[in-house]
Every structure is written in structure tokens, then in C-alpha cells.
Amino acid sequence: MADNSIAFIICVNDETYFEECLFYINRLRLPDGYEAEVYPVRQAESIFQGYNMAMQQSEAQYKVYMHQDVFLIDKDIIRYFLNLFEQQPKAGIAGVLGTNRYSNERSFFRSWNLGNVLGCSEGKAFHNHLSEEPALAAALDGMFLMTAVDLPWREDVLSGWDFYDISQSLEFGRNRRQLWVLAGKKPWCIHDCGYLNLTGYDEAQEAFLEIYRKDLPDYAERGPVYPERYRQRHALMMELKEQWKSLLFMGKVDEVRAVAPKVWDERFMDTELAIIRNILEILQKEERAGISAEDSFLYDCGSFEQAQRKYLKTKFYIRRKKYAADDAGICPNVSAAAMRVIRKHTMIQR
């Protein structure tokens, strides 16, 4: 295996996010003699299959498996992880967020108690400041995982896009390799995670437990995390979302504004819904500021997809001004009111 390369393996289904992820990868300060290799995996059948395919293509000893919506704001993160692997020869995999115990609750993602990272849901930005020292872990979050040895991802028994990180954590444990969460005084990265779609969580968890039940607490008496009534309400919100996306670009903003706030519910949001909510707030602020229709946020957007890209590009520009000020790029042509709304929902307010 090549010991002077760092392979970055990323499943991609949104090129706007991937471009921004790559921007931060290209800014990393790697140790002398090392180089980055990026393996974008598009149209993967599952995250297990996509990661295995790229893992087999790369000869790099050290591989990073990360989400397309993770932005590495600490330029030296790879140096710290390489130091960890050098100092801890039994370490096989390390991450930026995780836990030192498995929860007795089925909501595994509520168990994280190690790490220091930033996040953004489009409703607000937040700081998971859980620890500041490297620590042994029982499980790792999949937003950023770095490995020193290759182990196959269990596509032979699992599929989809959930529980891959817990599965791989258990596989490294079964192979007597240590798991570590590397935390410091400052956050390593931003996870632009948005709102998670968890309607398939329970089904995926049951498939996962069929393989790993003996390694985990007994969940037999625990009911589903997301019962049928949740899935039905979520499906209804997704139908409404598609209607609102069309109405916004048929000149019927007032109709959306009259109905949508009455049914907003954080439990049933997804990222696009949150962006629609923020765009409605932008339009309201622009009207109050006396901004003309020709200068409004949506004026040059013919579809929700165009408006979403404009929104994301503005968000990324605001973020770069803080974390990459030397190369912030060009901001889309938006009003000061729009900038304030997007900043409010995507940057931590000090």
C-alpha cells in the first residue's frame, strides 16, 4: 500500500456540496511527502457498496471516508490523525464524533458524548463541544472517519445509507483494532447536515441488529423510534413541500406564506423545507426594507433548484469569510437582508 497518500472517499449526490467539500480538502496542510487523492463515488447502490468500490481502487494506506457536506475548517486535521495512528499502533479507525458506550435507547445518534465539531440544520447552527482530548471510543459517527487499515464494509449483509458507521465500528472492534475520537479545543469541521430523513430508520436498524444483536444491548422491549404515525405525517409534509416549491415560482408567494407557517413542525422538517422557510423570511425582510421585486432574492431564479443553489452559495460565501477569508470567492448578488437571514440560520451567533 502507498504510505504517502491520503485517500478521501466521498459518496456524491449533490455537486454544489461536493465542490465546497473539495474546496476545504484542497486547503489542507498535509505533512511533507503526502498528497491527497479524492475519490468521488456517484450513483452508488449503497454507502457500503460505494465505500468498498473506492477502497479497492485506492492503494493509500490511510483513507478518509467523509460526507459531501463536511467542511474541514482545521487545515491540520490530517496531521493530528496521522500522529494519533503513529502513537497508537493498535488504532484502526478514528473519527471526530462518537461515544464510549452503546446506548440502551434505539436512537443511537443521541449517544454521542465525544468530539468537538460544528453543525448546521438550516434552522440554526450549533456546536457539539463534547470533549477536548483524544479518547477511546465504542462507536464513531460517519461524518468523518479515517482508517489506518482496510476492512471491508459489510455490503454482503447490509445495504442503504444508515448504520454503516456503527457497523464498521463493530467490525474494527471484532478485529481487535482500537477506535478513537480525536477532539481538541477547537472544532475540526462543520457538518452541514440539515434535517435528517429518518423515515427508514427503524427498518434499517432491524436489518443491522440481525447481524450485530449479540454485540449490543437488548432492544427487544424498545418500541420503534419513528412509528407509522410519524412516517405518515412526514409523507404529508413532503407532499406539501413539493406544492410550495411550485407555487413559489408561479408568483404565488403569498399563498405559501399564508399556509406554511401554520404547519411548520421541527419533527417533520427536511432540509428543503427549512430552506423554503428561510427564503420566505428573506422575502419578508426584503419587503420591509423596501427592496424592489427586481432586486429580490428570487428575481433571477426560475426554479426551486436555482434558488436553493443561490442560497447555498451565499451560505458558503458567508462561512468562507470566517474560515477561509483569504479565498472567500464571489458572493451571489443578494441583498443585505438576505445575507442577514442566511447568516442567522447557518452561523453560530456570538
Short mmCIF file of C-alpha atoms in Angstrom, two decimals:
data_model
loop_
_atom_site.label_atom_id
_atom_site.label_comp_id
_atom_site.label_asym_id
_atom_site.label_seq_id
_atom_site.Cartn_x
_atom_site.Cartn_y
_atom_site.Cartn_z
CA MET A 1 0.00 0.00 0.00
CA ALA A 2 1.12 3.57 -0.67
CA ASP A 3 2.09 5.24 2.59
CA ASN A 4 2.43 8.77 1.20
CA SER A 5 -1.15 9.31 0.03
CA ILE A 6 -4.33 10.20 1.85
CA ALA A 7 -7.41 8.95 0.02
CA PHE A 8 -10.58 10.98 0.53
CA ILE A 9 -13.59 8.82 -0.32
CA ILE A 10 -16.90 10.66 -0.67
CA CYS A 11 -20.30 9.50 -1.91
CA VAL A 12 -21.71 12.33 -4.01
CA ASN A 13 -25.28 13.16 -4.99
CA ASP A 14 -25.06 16.97 -4.82
CA GLU A 15 -22.35 18.67 -6.85
CA THR A 16 -22.75 22.03 -5.08
CA TYR A 17 -21.93 20.46 -1.74
CA PHE A 18 -19.15 18.34 -3.19
CA GLU A 19 -17.48 21.41 -4.74
CA GLU A 20 -17.45 23.11 -1.34
CA CYS A 21 -16.20 19.98 0.41
CA LEU A 22 -13.38 19.76 -2.13
CA PHE A 23 -12.52 23.44 -1.58
CA TYR A 24 -11.67 22.73 2.06
CA ILE A 25 -9.82 19.50 1.24
CA ASN A 26 -7.61 21.41 -1.17
CA ARG A 27 -6.69 23.86 1.62
CA LEU A 28 -5.38 21.18 3.99
CA ARG A 29 -1.77 21.30 5.15
CA LEU A 30 -0.56 17.74 4.69
CA PRO A 31 2.75 16.52 6.14
CA ASP A 32 5.76 16.76 3.83
CA GLY A 33 5.73 13.99 1.27
CA TYR A 34 1.99 13.34 1.48
CA GLU A 35 -0.57 14.08 -1.19
CA ALA A 36 -4.35 13.94 -1.29
CA GLU A 37 -6.28 11.69 -3.64
CA VAL A 38 -10.03 12.30 -3.92
CA TYR A 39 -12.39 9.50 -4.90
CA PRO A 40 -15.91 10.84 -5.52
CA VAL A 41 -18.39 7.97 -5.74
CA ARG A 42 -21.51 8.82 -7.72
CA GLN A 43 -24.64 6.72 -8.18
CA ALA A 44 -23.61 4.21 -5.55
CA GLU A 45 -26.14 1.48 -4.81
CA SER A 46 -25.49 1.96 -1.09
CA ILE A 47 -22.88 3.62 1.07
CA PHE A 48 -21.45 0.17 1.85
CA GLN A 49 -21.05 -0.61 -1.86
CA GLY A 50 -19.70 2.85 -2.69
CA TYR A 51 -17.09 2.82 0.04
CA ASN A 52 -15.95 -0.69 -0.84
CA MET A 53 -15.58 0.19 -4.50
CA ALA A 54 -13.39 3.23 -3.77
CA MET A 55 -11.42 1.41 -1.06
CA GLN A 56 -10.47 -1.28 -3.56
CA GLN A 57 -9.42 1.32 -6.14
CA SER A 58 -7.09 3.19 -3.79
CA GLU A 59 -3.64 1.96 -2.76
CA ALA A 60 -3.35 4.56 0.02
CA GLN A 61 -2.80 3.15 3.48
CA TYR A 62 -4.69 6.00 5.12
CA LYS A 63 -8.22 6.58 3.91
CA VAL A 64 -10.76 9.19 4.90
CA TYR A 65 -14.44 8.36 4.46
CA MET A 66 -16.47 11.53 4.76
CA HIS A 67 -19.78 13.11 3.85
CA GLN A 68 -20.02 15.58 0.99
CA ASP A 69 -21.48 18.10 3.45
CA VAL A 70 -18.48 18.07 5.81
CA PHE A 71 -16.09 21.01 5.55
CA LEU A 72 -12.64 20.63 7.13
CA ILE A 73 -12.00 24.06 8.61
CA ASP A 74 -8.89 22.99 10.55
CA LYS A 75 -6.16 22.79 7.92
CA ASP A 76 -4.03 20.48 10.09
CA ILE A 77 -6.64 17.83 10.87
CA ILE A 78 -4.83 15.12 8.87
CA ARG A 79 -1.55 15.81 10.68
CA TYR A 80 -3.25 15.21 14.03
CA PHE A 81 -4.87 12.00 12.87
CA LEU A 82 -1.60 10.66 11.46
CA ASN A 83 0.08 11.46 14.77
CA LEU A 84 -2.62 9.52 16.57
CA PHE A 85 -2.07 6.43 14.41
CA GLU A 86 1.69 6.68 14.92
CA GLN A 87 1.33 6.99 18.69
CA GLN A 88 -1.37 4.32 19.00
CA PRO A 89 -0.32 1.33 16.88
CA LYS A 90 -3.47 -0.61 17.82
CA ALA A 91 -5.69 2.13 16.45
CA GLY A 92 -7.51 1.10 13.30
CA ILE A 93 -10.09 3.84 12.82
CA ALA A 94 -10.63 7.33 14.21
CA GLY A 95 -13.30 9.99 13.90
CA VAL A 96 -14.36 13.43 15.08
CA LEU A 97 -17.58 12.43 16.87
CA GLY A 98 -18.54 9.30 18.75
CA THR A 99 -19.32 7.62 22.05
CA ASN A 100 -17.56 5.47 24.62
CA ARG A 101 -20.67 3.38 25.29
CA TYR A 102 -23.62 1.96 23.41
CA SER A 103 -26.94 3.46 24.39
CA ASN A 104 -29.80 1.46 25.86
CA GLU A 105 -32.07 3.53 23.61
CA ARG A 106 -32.67 2.74 19.96
CA SER A 107 -31.78 6.31 18.96
CA PHE A 108 -28.07 5.63 18.57
CA PHE A 109 -27.35 9.15 17.31
CA ARG A 110 -28.33 10.56 20.71
CA SER A 111 -25.44 8.66 22.34
CA TRP A 112 -22.56 10.80 21.09
CA ASN A 113 -20.54 12.10 24.05
CA LEU A 114 -17.08 12.58 22.49
CA GLY A 115 -15.85 15.13 19.96
CA ASN A 116 -15.76 18.80 19.04
CA VAL A 117 -17.50 19.75 15.79
CA LEU A 118 -19.80 22.39 14.36
CA GLY A 119 -23.10 21.66 12.66
CA CYS A 120 -25.92 23.35 10.78
CA SER A 121 -29.52 22.21 10.36
CA GLU A 122 -30.66 25.23 8.27
CA GLY A 123 -32.80 26.05 11.28
CA LYS A 124 -29.76 27.02 13.31
CA ALA A 125 -26.03 26.43 13.64
CA PHE A 126 -24.78 24.52 16.68
CA HIS A 127 -21.58 23.44 18.40
CA ASN A 128 -21.18 19.85 19.64
CA HIS A 129 -18.45 20.68 22.15
CA LEU A 130 -18.43 17.33 23.96
CA SER A 131 -14.75 16.74 24.74
CA GLU A 132 -11.28 18.19 24.10
CA GLU A 133 -8.96 15.20 24.45
CA PRO A 134 -8.35 12.08 22.33
CA ALA A 135 -10.35 9.17 23.74
CA LEU A 136 -11.03 5.52 23.05
CA ALA A 137 -14.48 5.00 21.63
CA ALA A 138 -17.04 2.25 21.22
CA ALA A 139 -18.67 3.75 18.12
CA LEU A 140 -17.97 6.58 15.67
CA ASP A 141 -20.16 8.91 13.65
CA GLY A 142 -19.72 8.54 9.91
CA MET A 143 -19.38 12.23 9.04
CA PHE A 144 -15.56 11.82 9.06
CA LEU A 145 -13.73 8.53 9.53
CA MET A 146 -10.02 7.91 8.93
CA THR A 147 -8.60 4.40 8.78
CA ALA A 148 -5.07 3.03 9.05
CA VAL A 149 -6.03 -0.44 7.81
CA ASP A 150 -8.65 -1.62 5.35
CA LEU A 151 -11.65 -3.61 6.47
CA PRO A 152 -14.49 -4.37 4.05
CA TRP A 153 -17.74 -2.50 4.58
CA ARG A 154 -20.44 -5.11 5.11
CA GLU A 155 -22.27 -4.81 1.81
CA ASP A 156 -22.58 -8.60 1.90
CA VAL A 157 -25.25 -8.33 4.59
CA LEU A 158 -26.32 -4.66 4.73
CA SER A 159 -27.48 -2.04 2.24
CA GLY A 160 -28.77 1.52 2.24
CA TRP A 161 -27.29 4.58 3.90
CA ASP A 162 -27.77 4.03 7.61
CA PHE A 163 -25.82 2.23 10.36
CA TYR A 164 -22.75 1.86 8.16
CA ASP A 165 -20.66 3.75 10.72
CA ILE A 166 -21.85 1.66 13.69
CA SER A 167 -21.34 -1.48 11.63
CA GLN A 168 -17.78 -0.50 10.77
CA SER A 169 -17.10 0.46 14.39
CA LEU A 170 -18.11 -3.03 15.47
CA GLU A 171 -16.09 -4.65 12.68
CA PHE A 172 -12.92 -2.89 13.83
CA GLY A 173 -13.65 -3.96 17.38
CA ARG A 174 -14.12 -7.56 16.27
CA ASN A 175 -10.73 -7.34 14.59
CA ARG A 176 -9.11 -6.13 17.81
CA ARG A 177 -8.38 -2.69 16.46
CA GLN A 178 -8.99 0.37 18.62
CA LEU A 179 -11.45 3.14 17.81
CA TRP A 180 -10.59 6.72 18.74
CA VAL A 181 -12.33 10.07 18.76
CA LEU A 182 -9.81 12.84 18.24
CA ALA A 183 -11.00 16.05 19.86
CA GLY A 184 -9.28 19.34 20.58
CA LYS A 185 -10.01 22.77 21.95
CA LYS A 186 -11.34 23.95 18.59
CA PRO A 187 -13.76 22.20 16.23
CA TRP A 188 -12.23 20.26 13.36
CA CYS A 189 -15.02 20.68 10.86
CA ILE A 190 -18.53 21.80 10.04
CA HIS A 191 -21.16 19.18 9.32
CA ASP A 192 -23.78 20.89 7.17
CA CYS A 193 -26.15 18.06 7.99
CA GLY A 194 -29.51 19.75 7.57
CA TYR A 195 -32.53 17.80 8.78
CA LEU A 196 -32.15 14.03 8.64
CA ASN A 197 -34.78 11.92 6.89
CA LEU A 198 -35.35 9.15 9.40
CA THR A 199 -38.46 7.50 7.99
CA GLY A 200 -36.47 4.35 7.19
CA TYR A 201 -34.50 4.34 10.45
CA ASP A 202 -36.33 1.51 12.21
CA GLU A 203 -36.32 -0.82 9.21
CA ALA A 204 -32.60 -0.25 8.67
CA GLN A 205 -31.93 -0.77 12.36
CA GLU A 206 -33.68 -4.13 12.37
CA ALA A 207 -31.51 -5.31 9.47
CA PHE A 208 -28.45 -4.05 11.34
CA LEU A 209 -29.45 -5.79 14.58
CA GLU A 210 -29.85 -9.10 12.77
CA ILE A 211 -26.08 -9.01 12.24
CA TYR A 212 -24.87 -7.39 15.46
CA ARG A 213 -27.52 -8.13 18.10
CA LYS A 214 -25.15 -10.10 20.30
CA ASP A 215 -22.67 -7.18 20.42
CA LEU A 216 -25.23 -4.64 21.66
CA PRO A 217 -27.69 -4.05 24.48
CA ASP A 218 -31.04 -5.84 24.30
CA TYR A 219 -33.54 -3.63 22.50
CA ALA A 220 -36.34 -6.19 22.38
CA GLU A 221 -38.57 -4.22 24.74
CA ARG A 222 -37.98 -0.92 22.99
CA GLY A 223 -40.57 0.26 20.52
CA PRO A 224 -39.81 1.84 17.15
CA VAL A 225 -38.10 5.23 17.17
CA TYR A 226 -40.30 6.50 14.32
CA PRO A 227 -43.73 4.79 14.35
CA GLU A 228 -46.20 4.71 11.48
CA ARG A 229 -47.94 7.96 12.51
CA TYR A 230 -44.59 9.76 12.21
CA ARG A 231 -43.98 8.38 8.73
CA GLN A 232 -47.48 9.36 7.61
CA ARG A 233 -47.11 12.93 8.86
CA HIS A 234 -43.65 13.20 7.30
CA ALA A 235 -45.03 11.97 3.95
CA LEU A 236 -47.75 14.61 4.10
CA MET A 237 -45.18 17.34 4.72
CA MET A 238 -43.16 16.14 1.75
CA GLU A 239 -46.26 16.43 -0.46
CA LEU A 240 -46.89 19.95 0.77
CA LYS A 241 -43.25 20.82 0.19
CA GLU A 242 -43.47 19.90 -3.50
CA GLN A 243 -46.59 22.04 -3.88
CA TRP A 244 -44.90 25.00 -2.22
CA LYS A 245 -41.81 24.64 -4.40
CA SER A 246 -44.03 25.01 -7.46
CA LEU A 247 -46.16 27.85 -6.07
CA LEU A 248 -43.12 29.95 -5.17
CA PHE A 249 -42.18 30.13 -8.84
CA MET A 250 -45.71 30.68 -10.11
CA GLY A 251 -45.81 34.06 -8.41
CA LYS A 252 -47.92 32.76 -5.52
CA VAL A 253 -45.60 33.56 -2.65
CA ASP A 254 -48.47 34.95 -0.58
CA GLU A 255 -50.34 31.64 -0.78
CA VAL A 256 -47.33 29.74 0.55
CA ARG A 257 -46.76 32.39 3.22
CA ALA A 258 -50.37 32.12 4.38
CA VAL A 259 -50.37 28.35 4.80
CA ALA A 260 -46.84 27.13 5.51
CA PRO A 261 -46.20 28.79 8.92
CA LYS A 262 -49.36 27.15 10.28
CA VAL A 263 -47.98 23.65 9.74
CA TRP A 264 -44.24 24.08 10.38
CA ASP A 265 -43.16 21.36 12.81
CA GLU A 266 -39.50 20.65 13.55
CA ARG A 267 -40.24 16.93 13.92
CA PHE A 268 -41.29 16.62 10.28
CA MET A 269 -38.94 19.03 8.56
CA ASP A 270 -36.39 18.19 5.93
CA THR A 271 -33.59 20.39 4.62
CA GLU A 272 -35.52 21.69 1.61
CA LEU A 273 -38.44 22.65 3.82
CA ALA A 274 -36.07 24.54 6.09
CA ILE A 275 -34.62 26.40 3.11
CA ILE A 276 -38.14 27.29 1.93
CA ARG A 277 -38.86 28.65 5.40
CA ASN A 278 -35.68 30.72 5.31
CA ILE A 279 -36.43 32.03 1.81
CA LEU A 280 -39.89 33.14 2.96
CA GLU A 281 -38.20 35.01 5.81
CA ILE A 282 -35.78 36.61 3.34
CA LEU A 283 -38.65 37.82 1.14
CA GLN A 284 -40.45 39.25 4.16
CA LYS A 285 -37.34 41.11 5.32
CA GLU A 286 -36.72 42.41 1.81
CA GLU A 287 -40.27 43.76 1.54
CA ARG A 288 -39.94 45.52 4.89
CA ALA A 289 -36.65 47.05 3.73
CA GLY A 290 -38.34 48.40 0.60
CA ILE A 291 -36.34 46.22 -1.80
CA SER A 292 -37.97 46.07 -5.24
CA ALA A 293 -39.12 42.85 -6.87
CA GLU A 294 -36.32 43.21 -9.43
CA ASP A 295 -33.74 43.11 -6.63
CA SER A 296 -35.38 40.41 -4.53
CA PHE A 297 -33.78 37.07 -3.73
CA LEU A 298 -35.96 35.07 -6.13
CA TYR A 299 -35.93 37.51 -9.06
CA ASP A 300 -33.29 35.68 -11.10
CA CYS A 301 -34.41 32.17 -10.07
CA GLY A 302 -36.70 30.19 -12.33
CA SER A 303 -37.00 27.12 -10.13
CA PHE A 304 -36.52 25.96 -6.58
CA GLU A 305 -33.32 24.21 -7.63
CA GLN A 306 -31.85 27.54 -8.80
CA ALA A 307 -32.99 29.30 -5.63
CA GLN A 308 -31.52 26.55 -3.47
CA ARG A 309 -28.17 26.75 -5.24
CA LYS A 310 -28.14 30.54 -4.80
CA TYR A 311 -28.97 30.11 -1.12
CA LEU A 312 -26.20 27.52 -0.64
CA LYS A 313 -23.63 29.60 -2.49
CA THR A 314 -24.47 32.59 -0.29
CA LYS A 315 -24.19 30.44 2.84
CA PHE A 316 -20.84 29.05 1.71
CA TYR A 317 -19.55 32.57 1.00
CA ILE A 318 -20.57 33.77 4.48
CA ARG A 319 -18.86 30.75 6.00
CA ARG A 320 -15.68 31.23 3.98
CA LYS A 321 -15.45 34.82 5.18
CA LYS A 322 -14.93 33.37 8.65
CA TYR A 323 -12.97 30.18 7.97
CA ALA A 324 -11.23 30.88 4.63
CA ALA A 325 -11.06 34.66 4.42
CA ASP A 326 -8.06 34.57 2.08
CA ASP A 327 -10.13 32.77 -0.58
CA ALA A 328 -13.77 33.59 0.10
CA GLY A 329 -14.74 33.53 -3.55
CA ILE A 330 -17.57 35.57 -5.07
CA CYS A 331 -20.88 36.02 -3.31
CA PRO A 332 -24.10 35.76 -5.37
CA ASN A 333 -25.88 39.06 -5.93
CA VAL A 334 -28.16 39.15 -2.88
CA SER A 335 -29.49 41.87 -0.62
CA ALA A 336 -28.12 42.71 2.79
CA ALA A 337 -31.41 41.48 4.22
CA ALA A 338 -30.89 38.07 2.61
CA MET A 339 -27.34 37.91 3.95
CA ARG A 340 -28.57 38.62 7.47
CA VAL A 341 -31.24 35.91 7.37
CA ILE A 342 -28.91 33.26 5.97
CA ARG A 343 -26.20 34.17 8.47
CA LYS A 344 -28.72 33.95 11.34
CA HIS A 345 -29.72 30.40 10.43
CA THR A 346 -26.33 28.99 9.43
CA MET A 347 -23.70 30.64 11.61
CA ILE A 348 -23.37 30.50 15.38
CA GLN A 349 -24.48 33.81 16.82
CA ARG A 350 -21.97 35.11 19.37
#
